[in-house]
mmCIF file of C-alpha atoms in Angstrom:
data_model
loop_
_atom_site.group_PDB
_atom_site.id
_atom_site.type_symbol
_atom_site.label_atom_id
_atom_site.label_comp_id
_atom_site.label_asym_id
_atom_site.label_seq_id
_atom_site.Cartn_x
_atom_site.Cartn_y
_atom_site.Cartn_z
ATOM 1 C CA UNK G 8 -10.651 6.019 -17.715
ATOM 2 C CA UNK G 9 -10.072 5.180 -21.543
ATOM 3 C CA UNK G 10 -6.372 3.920 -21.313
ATOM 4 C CA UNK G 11 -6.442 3.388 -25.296
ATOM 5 C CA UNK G 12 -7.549 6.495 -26.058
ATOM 6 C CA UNK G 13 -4.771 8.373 -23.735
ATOM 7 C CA UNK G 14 -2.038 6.151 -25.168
ATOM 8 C CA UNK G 15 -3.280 7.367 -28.885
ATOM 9 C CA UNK G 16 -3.121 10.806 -27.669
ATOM 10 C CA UNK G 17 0.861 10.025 -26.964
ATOM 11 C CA UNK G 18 1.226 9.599 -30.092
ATOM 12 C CA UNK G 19 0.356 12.642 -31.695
ATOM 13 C CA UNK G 20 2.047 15.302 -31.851
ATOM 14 C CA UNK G 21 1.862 17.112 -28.657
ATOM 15 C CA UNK G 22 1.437 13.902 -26.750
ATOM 16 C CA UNK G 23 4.803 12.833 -28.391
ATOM 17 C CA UNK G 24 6.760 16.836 -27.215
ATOM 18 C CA UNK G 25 5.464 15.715 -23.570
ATOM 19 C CA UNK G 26 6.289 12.450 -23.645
ATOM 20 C CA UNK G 27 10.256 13.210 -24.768
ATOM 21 C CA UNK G 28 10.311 15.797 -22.234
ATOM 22 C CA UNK G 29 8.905 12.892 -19.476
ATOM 23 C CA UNK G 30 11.284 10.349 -20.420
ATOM 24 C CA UNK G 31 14.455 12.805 -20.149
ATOM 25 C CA UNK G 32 13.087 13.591 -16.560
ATOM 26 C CA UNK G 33 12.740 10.268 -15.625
ATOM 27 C CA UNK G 34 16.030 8.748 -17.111
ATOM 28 C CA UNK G 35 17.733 11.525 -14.953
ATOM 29 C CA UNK G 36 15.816 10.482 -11.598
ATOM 30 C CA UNK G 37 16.910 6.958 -12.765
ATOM 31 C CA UNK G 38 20.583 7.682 -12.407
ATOM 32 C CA UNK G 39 20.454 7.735 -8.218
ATOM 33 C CA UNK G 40 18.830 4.453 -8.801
ATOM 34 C CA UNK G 41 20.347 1.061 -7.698
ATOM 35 C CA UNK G 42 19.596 -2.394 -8.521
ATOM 36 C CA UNK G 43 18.585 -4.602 -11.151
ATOM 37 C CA UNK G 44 15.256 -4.884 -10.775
ATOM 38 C CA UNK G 45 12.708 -2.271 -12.235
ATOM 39 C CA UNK G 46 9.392 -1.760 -12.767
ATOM 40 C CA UNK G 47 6.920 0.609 -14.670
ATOM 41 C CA UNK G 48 3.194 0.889 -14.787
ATOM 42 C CA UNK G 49 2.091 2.249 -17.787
ATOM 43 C CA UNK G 50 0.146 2.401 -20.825
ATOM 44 C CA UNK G 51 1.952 0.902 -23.775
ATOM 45 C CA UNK G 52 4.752 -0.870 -23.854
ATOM 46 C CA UNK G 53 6.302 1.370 -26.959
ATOM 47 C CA UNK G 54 5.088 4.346 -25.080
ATOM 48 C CA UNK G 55 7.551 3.791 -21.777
ATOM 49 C CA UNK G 56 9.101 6.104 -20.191
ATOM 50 C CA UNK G 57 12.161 4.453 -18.307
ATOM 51 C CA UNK G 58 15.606 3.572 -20.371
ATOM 52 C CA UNK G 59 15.915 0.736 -21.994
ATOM 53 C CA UNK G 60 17.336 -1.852 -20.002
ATOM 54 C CA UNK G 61 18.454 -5.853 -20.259
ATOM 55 C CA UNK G 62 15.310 -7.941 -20.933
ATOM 56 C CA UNK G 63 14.339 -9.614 -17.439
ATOM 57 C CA UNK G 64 15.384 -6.240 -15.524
ATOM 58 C CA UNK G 65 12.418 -4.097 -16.813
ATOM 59 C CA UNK G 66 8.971 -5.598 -16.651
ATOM 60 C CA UNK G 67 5.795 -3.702 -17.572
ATOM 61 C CA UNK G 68 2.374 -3.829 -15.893
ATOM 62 C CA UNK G 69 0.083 -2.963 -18.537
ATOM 63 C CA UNK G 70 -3.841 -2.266 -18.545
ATOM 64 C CA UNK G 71 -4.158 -4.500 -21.563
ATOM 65 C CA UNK G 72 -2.062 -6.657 -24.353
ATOM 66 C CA UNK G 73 -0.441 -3.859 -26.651
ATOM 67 C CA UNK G 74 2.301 -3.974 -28.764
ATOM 68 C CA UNK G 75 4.559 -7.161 -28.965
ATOM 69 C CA UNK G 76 7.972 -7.023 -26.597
ATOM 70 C CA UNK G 77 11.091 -9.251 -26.151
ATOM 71 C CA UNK G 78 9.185 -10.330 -22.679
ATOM 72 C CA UNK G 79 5.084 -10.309 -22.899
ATOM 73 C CA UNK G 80 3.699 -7.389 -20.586
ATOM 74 C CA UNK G 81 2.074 -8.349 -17.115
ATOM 75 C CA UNK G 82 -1.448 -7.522 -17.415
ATOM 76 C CA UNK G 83 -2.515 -6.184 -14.165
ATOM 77 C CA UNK G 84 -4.743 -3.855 -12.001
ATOM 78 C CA UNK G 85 -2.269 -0.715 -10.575
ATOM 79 C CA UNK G 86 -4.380 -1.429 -7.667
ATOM 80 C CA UNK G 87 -3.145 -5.068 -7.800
ATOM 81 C CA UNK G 88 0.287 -5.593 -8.219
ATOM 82 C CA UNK G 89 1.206 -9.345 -8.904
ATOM 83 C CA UNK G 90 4.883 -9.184 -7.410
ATOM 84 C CA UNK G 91 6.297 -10.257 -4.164
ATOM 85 C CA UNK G 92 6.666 -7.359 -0.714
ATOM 86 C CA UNK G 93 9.999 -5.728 -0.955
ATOM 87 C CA UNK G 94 11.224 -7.182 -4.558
ATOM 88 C CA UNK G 95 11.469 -4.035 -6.618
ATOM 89 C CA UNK G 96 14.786 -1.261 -6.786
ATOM 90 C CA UNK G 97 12.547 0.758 -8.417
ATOM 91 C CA UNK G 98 8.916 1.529 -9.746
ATOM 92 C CA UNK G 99 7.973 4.042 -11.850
ATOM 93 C CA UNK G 100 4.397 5.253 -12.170
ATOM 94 C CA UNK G 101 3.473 6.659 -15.611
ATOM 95 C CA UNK G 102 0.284 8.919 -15.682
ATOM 96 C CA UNK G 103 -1.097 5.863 -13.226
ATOM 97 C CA UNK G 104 -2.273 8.254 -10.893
ATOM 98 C CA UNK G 105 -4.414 10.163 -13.298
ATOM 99 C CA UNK G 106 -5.870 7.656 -14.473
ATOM 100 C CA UNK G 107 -6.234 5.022 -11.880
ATOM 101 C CA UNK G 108 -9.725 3.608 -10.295
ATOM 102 C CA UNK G 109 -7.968 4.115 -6.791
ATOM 103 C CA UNK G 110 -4.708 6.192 -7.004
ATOM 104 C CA UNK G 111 -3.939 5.761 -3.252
ATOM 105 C CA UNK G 112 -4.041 2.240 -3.687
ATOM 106 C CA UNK G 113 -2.118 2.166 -6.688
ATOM 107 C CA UNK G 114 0.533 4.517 -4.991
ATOM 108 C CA UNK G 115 0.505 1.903 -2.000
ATOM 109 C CA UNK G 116 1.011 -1.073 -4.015
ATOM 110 C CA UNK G 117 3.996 0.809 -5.586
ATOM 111 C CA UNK G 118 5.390 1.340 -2.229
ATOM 112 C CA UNK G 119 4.388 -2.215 -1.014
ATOM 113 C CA UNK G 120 6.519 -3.601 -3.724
ATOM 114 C CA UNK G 121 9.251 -1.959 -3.454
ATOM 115 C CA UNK G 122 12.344 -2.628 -1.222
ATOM 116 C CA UNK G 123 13.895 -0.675 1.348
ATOM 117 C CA UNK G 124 15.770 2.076 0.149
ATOM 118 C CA UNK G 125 14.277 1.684 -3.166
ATOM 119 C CA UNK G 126 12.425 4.608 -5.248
ATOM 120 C CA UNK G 127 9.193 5.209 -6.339
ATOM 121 C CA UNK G 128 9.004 7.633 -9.744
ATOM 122 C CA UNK G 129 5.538 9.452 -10.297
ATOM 123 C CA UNK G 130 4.320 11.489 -13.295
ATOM 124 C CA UNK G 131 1.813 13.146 -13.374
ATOM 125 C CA UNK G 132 -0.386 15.744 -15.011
ATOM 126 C CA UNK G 133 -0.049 19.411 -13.086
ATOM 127 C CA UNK G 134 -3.283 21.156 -12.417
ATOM 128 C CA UNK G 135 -1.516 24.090 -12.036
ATOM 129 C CA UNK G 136 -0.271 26.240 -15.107
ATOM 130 C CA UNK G 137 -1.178 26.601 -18.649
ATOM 131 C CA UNK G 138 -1.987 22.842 -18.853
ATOM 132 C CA UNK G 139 -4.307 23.184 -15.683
ATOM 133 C CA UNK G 140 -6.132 26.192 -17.389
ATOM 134 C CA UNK G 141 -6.565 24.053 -20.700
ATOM 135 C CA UNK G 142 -8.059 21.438 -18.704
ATOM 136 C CA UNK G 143 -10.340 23.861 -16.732
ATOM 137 C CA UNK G 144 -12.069 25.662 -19.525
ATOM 138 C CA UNK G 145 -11.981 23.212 -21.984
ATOM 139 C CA UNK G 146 -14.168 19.637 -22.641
ATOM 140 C CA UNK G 147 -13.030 16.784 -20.666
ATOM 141 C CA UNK G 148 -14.738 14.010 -23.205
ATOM 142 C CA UNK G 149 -11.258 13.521 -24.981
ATOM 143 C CA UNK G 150 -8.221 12.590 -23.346
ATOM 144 C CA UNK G 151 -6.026 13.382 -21.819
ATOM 145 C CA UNK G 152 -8.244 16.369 -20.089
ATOM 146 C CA UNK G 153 -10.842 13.608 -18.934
ATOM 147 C CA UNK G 154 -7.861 12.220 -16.688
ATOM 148 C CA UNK G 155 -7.567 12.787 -13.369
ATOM 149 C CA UNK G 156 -5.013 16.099 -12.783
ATOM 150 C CA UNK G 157 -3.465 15.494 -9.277
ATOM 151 C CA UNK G 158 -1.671 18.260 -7.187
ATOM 152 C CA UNK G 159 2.191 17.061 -6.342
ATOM 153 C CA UNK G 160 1.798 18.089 -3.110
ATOM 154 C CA UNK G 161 -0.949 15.552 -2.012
ATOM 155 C CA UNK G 162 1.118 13.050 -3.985
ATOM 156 C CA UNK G 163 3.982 13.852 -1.638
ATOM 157 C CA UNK G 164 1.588 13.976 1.346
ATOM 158 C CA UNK G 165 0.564 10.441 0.616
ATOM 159 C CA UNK G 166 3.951 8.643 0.208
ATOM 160 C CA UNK G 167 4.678 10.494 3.069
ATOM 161 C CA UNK G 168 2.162 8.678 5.421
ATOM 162 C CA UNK G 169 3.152 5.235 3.680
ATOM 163 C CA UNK G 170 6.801 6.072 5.011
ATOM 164 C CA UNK G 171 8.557 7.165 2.004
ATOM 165 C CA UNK G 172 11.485 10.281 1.858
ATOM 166 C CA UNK G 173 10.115 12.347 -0.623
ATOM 167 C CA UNK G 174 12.229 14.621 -2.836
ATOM 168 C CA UNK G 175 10.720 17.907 -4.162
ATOM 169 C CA UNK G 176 8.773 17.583 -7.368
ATOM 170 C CA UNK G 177 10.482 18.602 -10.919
ATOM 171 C CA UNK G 178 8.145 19.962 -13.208
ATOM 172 C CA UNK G 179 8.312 20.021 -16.983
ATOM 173 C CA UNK G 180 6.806 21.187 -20.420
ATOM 174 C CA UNK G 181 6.258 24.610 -19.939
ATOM 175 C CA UNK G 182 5.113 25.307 -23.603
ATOM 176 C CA UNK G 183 1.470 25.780 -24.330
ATOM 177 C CA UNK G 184 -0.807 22.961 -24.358
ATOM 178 C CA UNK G 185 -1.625 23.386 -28.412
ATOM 179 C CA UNK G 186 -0.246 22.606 -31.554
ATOM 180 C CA UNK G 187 1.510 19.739 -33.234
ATOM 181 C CA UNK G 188 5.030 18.336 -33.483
ATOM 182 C CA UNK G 189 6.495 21.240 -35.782
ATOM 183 C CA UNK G 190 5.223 24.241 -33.728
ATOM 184 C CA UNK G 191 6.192 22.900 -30.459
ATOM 185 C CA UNK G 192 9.949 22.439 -31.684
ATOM 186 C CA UNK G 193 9.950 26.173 -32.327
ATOM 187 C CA UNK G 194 8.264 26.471 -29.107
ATOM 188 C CA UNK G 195 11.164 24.610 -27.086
ATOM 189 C CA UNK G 196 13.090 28.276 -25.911
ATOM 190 C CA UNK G 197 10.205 28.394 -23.240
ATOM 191 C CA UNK G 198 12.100 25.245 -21.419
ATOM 192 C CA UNK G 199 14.620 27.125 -19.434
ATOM 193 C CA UNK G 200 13.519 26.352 -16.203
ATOM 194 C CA UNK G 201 13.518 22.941 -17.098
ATOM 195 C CA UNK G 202 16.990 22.587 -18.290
ATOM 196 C CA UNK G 203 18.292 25.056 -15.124
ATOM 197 C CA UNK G 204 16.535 22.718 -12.859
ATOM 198 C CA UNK G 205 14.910 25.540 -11.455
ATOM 199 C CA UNK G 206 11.573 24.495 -9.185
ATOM 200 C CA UNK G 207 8.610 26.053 -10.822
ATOM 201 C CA UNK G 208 5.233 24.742 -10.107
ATOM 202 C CA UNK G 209 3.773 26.082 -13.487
ATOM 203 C CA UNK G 210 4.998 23.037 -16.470
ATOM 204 C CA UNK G 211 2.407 20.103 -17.591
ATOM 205 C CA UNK G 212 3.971 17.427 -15.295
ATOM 206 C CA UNK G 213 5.419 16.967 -12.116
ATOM 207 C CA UNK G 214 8.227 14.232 -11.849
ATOM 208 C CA UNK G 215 7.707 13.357 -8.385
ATOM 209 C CA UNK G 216 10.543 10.649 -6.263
ATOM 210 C CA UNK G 217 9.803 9.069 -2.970
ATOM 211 C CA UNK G 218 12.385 6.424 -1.719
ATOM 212 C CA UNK G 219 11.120 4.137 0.535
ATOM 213 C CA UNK G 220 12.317 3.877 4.633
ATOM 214 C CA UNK G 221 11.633 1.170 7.154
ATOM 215 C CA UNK G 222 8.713 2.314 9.440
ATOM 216 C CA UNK G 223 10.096 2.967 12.784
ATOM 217 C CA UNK G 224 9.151 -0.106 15.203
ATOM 218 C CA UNK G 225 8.049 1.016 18.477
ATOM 219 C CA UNK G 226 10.015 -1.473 21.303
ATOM 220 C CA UNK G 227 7.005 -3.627 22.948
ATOM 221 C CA UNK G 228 7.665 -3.244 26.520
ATOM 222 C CA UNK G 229 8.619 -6.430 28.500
ATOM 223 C CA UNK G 230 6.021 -8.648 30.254
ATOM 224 C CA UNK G 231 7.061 -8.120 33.686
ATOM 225 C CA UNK G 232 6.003 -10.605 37.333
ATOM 226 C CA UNK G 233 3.070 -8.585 38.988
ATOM 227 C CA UNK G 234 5.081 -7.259 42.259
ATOM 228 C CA UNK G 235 5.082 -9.224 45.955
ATOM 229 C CA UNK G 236 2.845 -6.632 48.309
ATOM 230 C CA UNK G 237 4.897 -7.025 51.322
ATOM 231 C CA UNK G 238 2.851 -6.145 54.351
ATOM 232 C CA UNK G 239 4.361 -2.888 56.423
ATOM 233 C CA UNK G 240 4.008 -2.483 60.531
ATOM 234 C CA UNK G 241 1.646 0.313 61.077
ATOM 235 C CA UNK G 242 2.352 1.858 64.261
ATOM 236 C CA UNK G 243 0.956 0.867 67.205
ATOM 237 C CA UNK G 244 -0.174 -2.354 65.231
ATOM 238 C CA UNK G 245 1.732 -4.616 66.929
ATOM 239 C CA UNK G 246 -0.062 -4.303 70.881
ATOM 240 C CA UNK G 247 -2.126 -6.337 72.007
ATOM 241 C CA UNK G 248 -5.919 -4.750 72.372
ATOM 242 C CA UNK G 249 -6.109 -5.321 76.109
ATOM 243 C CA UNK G 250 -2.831 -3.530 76.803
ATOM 244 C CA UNK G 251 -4.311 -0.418 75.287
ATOM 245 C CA UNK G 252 -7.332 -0.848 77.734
ATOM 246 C CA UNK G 253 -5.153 -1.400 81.105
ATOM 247 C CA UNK G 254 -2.967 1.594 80.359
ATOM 248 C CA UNK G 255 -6.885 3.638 80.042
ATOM 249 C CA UNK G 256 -7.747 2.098 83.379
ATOM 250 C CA UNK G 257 -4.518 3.237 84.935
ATOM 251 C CA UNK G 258 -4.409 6.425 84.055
ATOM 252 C CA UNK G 259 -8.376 7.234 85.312
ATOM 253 C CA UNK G 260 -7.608 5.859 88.779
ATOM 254 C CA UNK G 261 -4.417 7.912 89.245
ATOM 255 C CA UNK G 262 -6.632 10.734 88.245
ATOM 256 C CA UNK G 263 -8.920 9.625 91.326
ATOM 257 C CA UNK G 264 -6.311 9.301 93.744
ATOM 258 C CA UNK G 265 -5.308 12.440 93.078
ATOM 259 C CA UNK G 266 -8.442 13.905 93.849
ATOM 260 C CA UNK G 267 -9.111 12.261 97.326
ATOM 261 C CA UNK G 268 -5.598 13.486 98.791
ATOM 262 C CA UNK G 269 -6.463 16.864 98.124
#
């Protein structure tokens, strides 16, 4: 995937309507967050998505070097995270997904990275919808249709397996996926379910939140001494063999007696 070219695209003026809409989503997922210690994987580091926060508390994982910054960008695979297991509050994934060699991977180094309790943030393109339908029938040479459009629920399905609470996805930008800046203002009264909250599966992104758990550890069960095999009497075991004999011997020459006397 062309990372430039999709962080250009941001910038015009559709790119720049979805991206507003993106960063109000994820600045409201934010607020359950805790911690001082946030990531996000992105594009650009003036195209970011989570609020500004206090220089040391918000590094950036970036494709390539971009724009300058109070604290230089880590340049870095998604797929290869450069941070310590469990250091993270949160991690935010910005269009990784979509446009990611491996997005499983990249989804499991979020989690990996991440600390108990902690969140992982996902947006993502929605396949389903007007923006899905654009994407469909249209050329996927220019970006951001040439990126990869990922349904939530196989999102969900994977932080699932890597042991992560997921939340139901939020979806956003339900205006048309056409225009520039000017005609999707006047545009902006198709946003109600957005602004009600209300779960429709139809906008251009999903804002998807899995907080991580601790994996259930199965008790190992304890190494125990193999058991004594104590012999049992069997009956009859304990006569002698020549008593059994006598007694056979006994018995036949009573029989014989018998026999004569009558």
């Amino acid at each position: 995937m062309n990372e430039e070219a999709f962080a250009h695209w941001l910038g015009t003026g559709l790119g720049s309507a979805l991206l507003n809409q993106e960063q109000a989503c994820v600045a409201t997922a934010m607020t359950r967050v805790f911690g001082t210690r946030h990531l996000e994987v992105g594009l650009d580091s003036a195209l970011a998505v989570t609020p500004r926060l206090p220089a040391g508390q918000q590094p950036q994982v970036l494709p390539a070097v971009t724009s300058d910054t109070d604290r230089g960008p880590v340049i870095a695979r998604p797929e290869e995270l450069p941070f310590h297991d469990d250091w993270m509050d949160s991690v935010v994934l910005h269009h990784t997904l979509d446009l990611a060699e491996d997005p499983r991977q990249a989804l499991r180094e979020a989690v990996r990275v991440v600390r108990s309790g902690g969140q992982v943030i996902v947006i993502g393109f929605n396949p389903i919808g007007l923006w899905g339908l654009r994407r469909l029938f249209g050329l996927r040479r220019e970006a951001p249709w040439n990126s990869r459009f990922m349904l939530a629920r196989r999102v969900q399905d994977w932080a699932q397996v890597l042991g992560c609470c997921v939340a139901p996805a939020r979806y956003g930008f339900f205006r048309p996926p056409f225009g520039g800046w000017r005609l999707q203002t006047r545009l902006a009264f198709l946003e109600p379910f957005y602004e009600r909250g209300i779960q429709v599966p139809l906008g251009g992104f999903y804002c998807l939140v899995a907080e991580k758990r601790d994996a259930a550890r199965i008790p190992m069960r304890p190494v125990l001494p193999e058991p004594t095999v104590a012999s049992m009497p069997v009956a009859n075991r304990n006569v002698s063999p020549g008593i059994g004999g006598a007694r056979l011997r006994l018995v036949s020459s009573r029989s014989g007696d018998g026999g004569e006397h009558s």
